[in-house]
CSV table of N, CA and C in Angstrom, one decimal:
chain,number,residue,atom,x,y,z
A,22,MET,N,125.1,183.3,68.2
A,22,MET,CA,124.4,183.4,69.4
A,22,MET,C,123.5,182.2,69.7
A,23,GLU,N,122.9,181.7,68.7
A,23,GLU,CA,122.0,180.5,68.8
A,23,GLU,C,122.9,179.3,69.3
A,24,ASP,N,124.1,179.2,68.7
A,24,ASP,CA,124.9,178.0,69.1
A,24,ASP,C,125.3,178.1,70.6
A,25,LEU,N,125.4,179.3,71.2
A,25,LEU,CA,125.7,179.4,72.6
A,25,LEU,C,124.4,179.0,73.4
A,26,PHE,N,123.3,179.4,72.9
A,26,PHE,CA,122.0,179.0,73.5
A,26,PHE,C,121.9,177.5,73.6
A,27,VAL,N,122.2,176.8,72.4
A,27,VAL,CA,122.1,175.4,72.3
A,27,VAL,C,123.1,174.8,73.3
A,28,LYS,N,124.3,175.3,73.3
A,28,LYS,CA,125.3,174.7,74.2
A,28,LYS,C,124.9,174.8,75.6
A,29,ASN,N,124.3,176.0,76.0
A,29,ASN,CA,123.8,176.1,77.4
A,29,ASN,C,122.6,175.2,77.7
A,30,LEU,N,121.7,175.0,76.7
A,30,LEU,CA,120.7,174.0,76.9
A,30,LEU,C,121.2,172.6,77.2
A,31,TRP,N,122.2,172.2,76.3
A,31,TRP,CA,122.8,170.9,76.5
A,31,TRP,C,123.6,170.8,77.7
A,32,ASP,N,124.3,171.8,78.1
A,32,ASP,CA,125.0,171.8,79.4
A,32,ASP,C,124.1,171.6,80.6
A,33,GLU,N,122.9,172.3,80.5
A,33,GLU,CA,121.9,172.2,81.6
A,33,GLU,C,121.4,170.7,81.6
A,34,ALA,N,121.1,170.2,80.4
A,34,ALA,CA,120.7,168.8,80.3
A,34,ALA,C,121.7,167.8,80.9
A,35,ASP,N,123.0,168.1,80.6
A,35,ASP,CA,124.0,167.2,81.1
A,35,ASP,C,124.1,167.3,82.6
A,36,GLU,N,123.9,168.5,83.2
A,36,GLU,CA,123.9,168.6,84.6
A,36,GLU,C,122.7,167.9,85.2
A,37,LEU,N,121.5,168.0,84.6
A,37,LEU,CA,120.4,167.3,85.1
A,37,LEU,C,120.6,165.8,85.1
A,38,LEU,N,121.2,165.3,84.0
A,38,LEU,CA,121.5,163.9,83.9
A,38,LEU,C,122.4,163.4,85.0
A,39,MET,N,123.4,164.2,85.3
A,39,MET,CA,124.4,163.9,86.3
A,39,MET,C,123.6,163.9,87.7
A,40,GLN,N,122.7,164.8,87.9
A,40,GLN,CA,121.9,164.8,89.1
A,40,GLN,C,121.1,163.5,89.3
A,41,ALA,N,120.5,163.1,88.2
A,41,ALA,CA,119.7,161.9,88.2
A,41,ALA,C,120.6,160.7,88.5
A,42,ASP,N,121.7,160.7,87.8
A,42,ASP,CA,122.7,159.6,88.1
A,42,ASP,C,123.1,159.5,89.5
A,43,ASN,N,123.4,160.7,90.1
A,43,ASN,CA,123.8,160.8,91.5
A,43,ASN,C,122.7,160.3,92.4
A,44,GLU,N,121.5,160.6,92.1
A,44,GLU,CA,120.4,160.2,92.9
A,44,GLU,C,120.2,158.7,92.8
A,45,LEU,N,120.3,158.1,91.6
A,45,LEU,CA,120.1,156.7,91.5
A,45,LEU,C,121.3,155.9,92.1
A,46,ASN,N,122.4,156.5,92.3
A,46,ASN,CA,123.5,155.8,93.0
A,46,ASN,C,123.5,155.9,94.5
A,47,ARG,N,122.5,156.5,95.0
A,47,ARG,CA,122.3,156.5,96.5
A,47,ARG,C,121.7,155.1,96.9
A,48,PRO,N,121.8,154.8,98.2
A,48,PRO,CA,121.1,153.6,98.6
A,48,PRO,C,119.6,153.7,98.2
A,49,GLU,N,119.0,152.5,97.8
A,49,GLU,CA,117.7,152.6,97.2
A,49,GLU,C,116.7,153.2,98.1
A,50,GLU,N,116.8,153.0,99.4
A,50,GLU,CA,115.8,153.6,100.4
A,50,GLU,C,116.0,155.1,100.5
A,51,ASP,N,117.1,155.7,100.0
A,51,ASP,CA,117.3,157.1,100.1
A,51,ASP,C,117.0,157.8,98.8
A,52,VAL,N,116.8,157.1,97.7
A,52,VAL,CA,116.5,157.7,96.4
A,52,VAL,C,115.2,158.4,96.4
A,53,VAL,N,115.2,159.6,95.9
A,53,VAL,CA,113.9,160.4,95.7
A,53,VAL,C,113.5,160.1,94.3
A,54,SER,N,112.8,159.1,94.1
A,54,SER,CA,112.5,158.6,92.7
A,54,SER,C,111.7,159.6,91.9
A,55,PRO,N,110.7,160.4,92.4
A,55,PRO,CA,110.1,161.4,91.6
A,55,PRO,C,111.0,162.4,91.1
A,56,LEU,N,112.1,162.7,91.8
A,56,LEU,CA,113.1,163.7,91.4
A,56,LEU,C,113.8,163.1,90.1
A,57,VAL,N,114.2,161.8,90.2
A,57,VAL,CA,114.9,161.2,89.0
A,57,VAL,C,114.0,161.3,87.8
A,58,CYS,N,112.7,161.0,87.9
A,58,CYS,CA,111.8,161.0,86.8
A,58,CYS,C,111.7,162.4,86.3
A,59,ASN,N,111.4,163.4,87.1
A,59,ASN,CA,111.2,164.8,86.7
A,59,ASN,C,112.5,165.4,86.0
A,60,ILE,N,113.6,165.2,86.6
A,60,ILE,CA,114.8,165.8,86.0
A,60,ILE,C,115.3,165.0,84.7
A,61,SER,N,115.0,163.7,84.6
A,61,SER,CA,115.2,163.0,83.4
A,61,SER,C,114.4,163.5,82.3
A,62,ARG,N,113.1,163.7,82.5
A,62,ARG,CA,112.2,164.3,81.5
A,62,ARG,C,112.6,165.7,81.1
A,63,LEU,N,113.0,166.5,82.0
A,63,LEU,CA,113.5,167.8,81.7
A,63,LEU,C,114.7,167.8,80.9
A,64,ALA,N,115.6,166.9,81.2
A,64,ALA,CA,116.9,166.7,80.4
A,64,ALA,C,116.5,166.3,78.9
A,65,ILE,N,115.6,165.4,78.8
A,65,ILE,CA,115.2,165.0,77.5
A,65,ILE,C,114.6,166.2,76.7
A,66,ARG,N,113.8,167.0,77.3
A,66,ARG,CA,113.2,168.1,76.6
A,66,ARG,C,114.3,169.1,76.2
A,67,LYS,N,115.3,169.3,77.0
A,67,LYS,CA,116.4,170.2,76.7
A,67,LYS,C,117.3,169.7,75.6
A,68,TYR,N,117.5,168.4,75.6
A,68,TYR,CA,118.3,167.8,74.5
A,68,TYR,C,117.6,167.9,73.2
A,69,LEU,N,116.3,167.6,73.2
A,69,LEU,CA,115.5,167.6,71.9
A,69,LEU,C,115.4,169.1,71.4
A,70,THR,N,115.1,170.0,72.3
A,70,THR,CA,114.9,171.4,71.9
A,70,THR,C,116.2,171.9,71.4
A,71,GLY,N,117.3,171.6,72.0
A,71,GLY,CA,118.7,172.0,71.5
A,71,GLY,C,119.0,171.5,70.1
A,72,TYR,N,118.6,170.2,69.9
A,72,TYR,CA,118.8,169.6,68.6
A,72,TYR,C,118.1,170.4,67.5
A,73,LEU,N,116.8,170.6,67.8
A,73,LEU,CA,116.0,171.3,66.8
A,73,LEU,C,116.6,172.7,66.5
A,74,LEU,N,116.9,173.5,67.6
A,74,LEU,CA,117.4,174.8,67.4
A,74,LEU,C,118.8,174.8,66.6
A,75,LYS,N,119.6,173.8,67.0
A,75,LYS,CA,120.9,173.7,66.3
A,75,LYS,C,120.7,173.5,64.8
A,76,ASN,N,119.6,172.8,64.4
A,76,ASN,CA,119.3,172.6,63.0
A,76,ASN,C,118.4,173.6,62.4
A,77,GLY,N,118.2,174.7,63.1
A,77,GLY,CA,117.4,175.8,62.5
A,77,GLY,C,115.9,175.5,62.5
A,78,ILE,N,115.4,174.6,63.4
A,78,ILE,CA,114.0,174.3,63.4
A,78,ILE,C,113.4,174.9,64.7
A,79,GLU,N,112.4,175.7,64.6
A,79,GLU,CA,111.7,176.3,65.7
A,79,GLU,C,110.8,175.2,66.3
A,80,PRO,N,110.9,174.9,67.6
A,80,PRO,CA,110.0,173.9,68.2
A,80,PRO,C,108.6,174.4,68.1
A,81,ASP,N,107.7,173.4,67.8
A,81,ASP,CA,106.2,173.7,67.8
A,81,ASP,C,105.8,174.0,69.2
A,82,ILE,N,104.8,174.9,69.3
A,82,ILE,CA,104.2,175.3,70.5
A,82,ILE,C,102.8,174.7,70.6
A,83,PRO,N,102.3,174.1,71.6
A,83,PRO,CA,103.0,173.9,72.9
A,83,PRO,C,104.1,172.7,72.7
A,84,THR,N,105.2,172.9,73.4
A,84,THR,CA,106.2,171.9,73.3
A,84,THR,C,106.0,170.8,74.4
A,85,THR,N,105.9,169.6,73.9
A,85,THR,CA,105.8,168.4,74.8
A,85,THR,C,106.9,167.5,74.4
A,86,MET,N,107.3,166.6,75.2
A,86,MET,CA,108.3,165.6,74.8
A,86,MET,C,107.9,164.9,73.5
A,87,GLY,N,106.7,164.6,73.4
A,87,GLY,CA,106.2,163.9,72.2
A,87,GLY,C,106.3,164.8,71.0
A,88,SER,N,105.9,166.0,71.1
A,88,SER,CA,106.0,166.9,69.9
A,88,SER,C,107.4,167.2,69.5
A,89,LEU,N,108.3,167.4,70.5
A,89,LEU,CA,109.7,167.6,70.2
A,89,LEU,C,110.3,166.3,69.5
A,90,LEU,N,110.0,165.2,70.0
A,90,LEU,CA,110.5,163.9,69.4
A,90,LEU,C,110.0,163.8,68.0
A,91,GLU,N,108.7,164.1,67.7
A,91,GLU,CA,108.2,164.0,66.4
A,91,GLU,C,108.9,164.9,65.4
A,92,GLN,N,109.2,166.1,65.9
A,92,GLN,CA,109.9,167.1,65.0
A,92,GLN,C,111.3,166.6,64.7
A,93,CYS,N,112.0,166.0,65.8
A,93,CYS,CA,113.3,165.5,65.6
A,93,CYS,C,113.3,164.3,64.6
A,94,ARG,N,112.3,163.5,64.7
A,94,ARG,CA,112.2,162.3,63.8
A,94,ARG,C,112.0,162.7,62.4
A,95,SER,N,111.2,163.8,62.2
A,95,SER,CA,111.0,164.3,60.8
A,95,SER,C,112.3,164.8,60.2
A,96,HIS,N,113.2,165.2,61.0
A,96,HIS,CA,114.5,165.7,60.5
A,96,HIS,C,115.6,164.7,60.4
A,97,ASN,N,115.5,163.7,61.3
A,97,ASN,CA,116.6,162.7,61.4
A,97,ASN,C,116.0,161.4,61.9
A,98,LYS,N,116.1,160.4,61.0
A,98,LYS,CA,115.5,159.1,61.3
A,98,LYS,C,116.1,158.4,62.5
A,99,SER,N,117.3,158.8,62.9
A,99,SER,CA,117.9,158.2,64.1
A,99,SER,C,117.0,158.3,65.4
A,100,PHE,N,116.2,159.4,65.4
A,100,PHE,CA,115.3,159.6,66.5
A,100,PHE,C,114.2,158.6,66.6
A,101,GLU,N,114.0,157.8,65.6
A,101,GLU,CA,112.9,156.8,65.6
A,101,GLU,C,113.3,155.7,66.6
A,102,ASN,N,114.6,155.6,67.0
A,102,ASN,CA,115.1,154.6,68.0
A,102,ASN,C,114.8,155.0,69.4
A,103,ILE,N,114.3,156.2,69.6
A,103,ILE,CA,114.0,156.6,71.0
A,103,ILE,C,112.6,156.2,71.3
A,104,ASP,N,112.4,155.5,72.4
A,104,ASP,CA,111.1,154.9,72.8
A,104,ASP,C,110.8,155.5,74.2
A,105,PHE,N,109.7,156.2,74.2
A,105,PHE,CA,109.3,156.8,75.5
A,105,PHE,C,108.4,155.9,76.3
A,106,SER,N,108.2,154.7,75.9
A,106,SER,CA,107.3,153.8,76.7
A,106,SER,C,107.8,153.5,78.1
A,107,PRO,N,109.2,153.5,78.3
A,107,PRO,CA,109.6,153.3,79.7
A,107,PRO,C,109.2,154.5,80.6
A,108,ILE,N,108.8,155.6,80.0
A,108,ILE,CA,108.4,156.8,80.8
A,108,ILE,C,106.9,156.8,80.8
A,109,ASN,N,106.3,156.1,81.7
A,109,ASN,CA,104.9,155.9,81.7
A,109,ASN,C,104.1,157.2,81.9
A,110,CYS,N,104.8,158.2,82.4
A,110,CYS,CA,104.1,159.5,82.7
A,110,CYS,C,104.5,160.6,81.7
A,111,HIS,N,105.0,160.2,80.5
A,111,HIS,CA,105.6,161.2,79.7
A,111,HIS,C,104.7,162.3,79.2
A,112,GLU,N,103.4,162.1,79.1
A,112,GLU,CA,102.5,163.1,78.5
A,112,GLU,C,101.4,163.5,79.4
A,113,GLU,N,101.2,162.8,80.5
A,113,GLU,CA,100.0,163.1,81.3
A,113,GLU,C,100.2,162.8,82.8
A,114,GLU,N,99.3,163.3,83.5
A,114,GLU,CA,99.4,163.1,85.0
A,114,GLU,C,98.8,161.7,85.3
A,115,HIS,N,99.4,161.0,86.3
A,115,HIS,CA,98.9,159.7,86.7
A,115,HIS,C,98.6,159.8,88.2
A,116,ASP,N,97.6,159.0,88.6
A,116,ASP,CA,97.3,158.9,90.0
A,116,ASP,C,98.0,157.6,90.5
A,117,THR,N,98.9,157.0,89.8
A,117,THR,CA,99.5,155.8,90.2
A,117,THR,C,100.8,156.1,91.0
A,118,ASP,N,101.4,155.0,91.5
A,118,ASP,CA,102.7,155.2,92.2
A,118,ASP,C,103.9,155.1,91.3
A,119,TYR,N,103.7,155.3,90.0
A,119,TYR,CA,104.7,155.0,89.0
A,119,TYR,C,106.1,155.6,89.5
A,120,CYS,N,106.1,156.9,89.8
A,120,CYS,CA,107.4,157.6,90.1
A,120,CYS,C,107.9,157.2,91.5
A,121,LEU,N,107.3,156.3,92.2
A,121,LEU,CA,107.8,155.9,93.5
A,121,LEU,C,108.7,154.7,93.4
A,122,ASN,N,108.7,154.0,92.3
A,122,ASN,CA,109.5,152.8,92.1
A,122,ASN,C,110.8,153.2,91.4
A,123,VAL,N,111.9,152.9,92.1
A,123,VAL,CA,113.2,153.2,91.6
A,123,VAL,C,113.5,152.5,90.3
A,124,GLU,N,113.1,151.3,90.1
A,124,GLU,CA,113.3,150.6,88.9
A,124,GLU,C,112.6,151.3,87.7
A,125,ASP,N,111.4,151.7,87.9
A,125,ASP,CA,110.7,152.4,86.9
A,125,ASP,C,111.4,153.8,86.5
A,126,VAL,N,111.8,154.5,87.4
A,126,VAL,CA,112.4,155.8,87.1
A,126,VAL,C,113.8,155.6,86.5
A,127,GLY,N,114.4,154.5,86.8
A,127,GLY,CA,115.6,154.2,86.2
A,127,GLY,C,115.4,154.1,84.6
A,128,GLY,N,114.3,153.6,84.2
A,128,GLY,CA,113.9,153.6,82.8
A,128,GLY,C,113.9,155.0,82.2
A,129,CYS,N,113.4,156.0,83.0
A,129,CYS,CA,113.4,157.4,82.5
A,129,CYS,C,114.8,157.9,82.3
A,130,TYR,N,115.6,157.5,83.3
A,130,TYR,CA,117.0,158.0,83.2
A,130,TYR,C,117.7,157.4,81.9
A,131,LYS,N,117.4,156.1,81.7
A,131,LYS,CA,118.1,155.4,80.5
A,131,LYS,C,117.6,156.0,79.2
A,132,VAL,N,116.3,156.4,79.1
A,132,VAL,CA,115.8,157.1,77.9
A,132,VAL,C,116.5,158.4,77.8
A,133,ALA,N,116.7,159.2,78.8
A,133,ALA,CA,117.4,160.4,78.8
A,133,ALA,C,118.9,160.2,78.3
A,134,GLN,N,119.5,159.2,78.8
A,134,GLN,CA,120.9,158.9,78.3
A,134,GLN,C,120.9,158.6,76.8
A,135,PHE,N,120.0,157.8,76.4
A,135,PHE,CA,119.9,157.4,75.0
A,135,PHE,C,119.6,158.6,74.1
A,136,THR,N,118.8,159.5,74.6
A,136,THR,CA,118.5,160.7,73.9
A,136,THR,C,119.7,161.6,73.7
A,137,GLU,N,120.5,161.7,74.8
A,137,GLU,CA,121.7,162.4,74.8
A,137,GLU,C,122.7,161.9,73.7
A,138,ASP,N,122.8,160.5,73.7
A,138,ASP,CA,123.7,159.9,72.7
A,138,ASP,C,123.3,160.2,71.3
A,139,ILE,N,122.0,160.2,71.0
A,139,ILE,CA,121.5,160.4,69.6
A,139,ILE,C,121.7,161.9,69.3
A,140,VAL,N,121.4,162.8,70.2
A,140,VAL,CA,121.5,164.2,69.9
A,140,VAL,C,122.9,164.7,69.7
A,141,LYS,N,123.8,164.1,70.4
A,141,LYS,CA,125.2,164.6,70.4
A,141,LYS,C,126.1,163.9,69.4
A,142,ASN,N,125.6,162.8,68.8
A,142,ASN,CA,126.4,162.1,67.8
A,142,ASN,C,125.8,162.2,66.4
């Protein structure tokens, strides 16, 4: 049953990543960049949570992207290659225009893609 739950989490994350990709492939003036940022971060959380559950590890509460990544790193050193620094808003709220820049949120998307690669391989 847990394998089905993990599969569903990863399927949802794949769908979110596809939505982000579709959004980024629109003309730049039409891209809703905060949407790309938000769904990329949600996909990352789903990938990491699924990885932990697949390996019999209960995610720590409260779950943040950072805490999920640290748990994954303690289980598999490959996760040390994931760098959240392109996601400037990964743990906190900002009053900046960060999510309004298409180039910046493209970094969020790339981190989500890289996370998927590590989780699924």
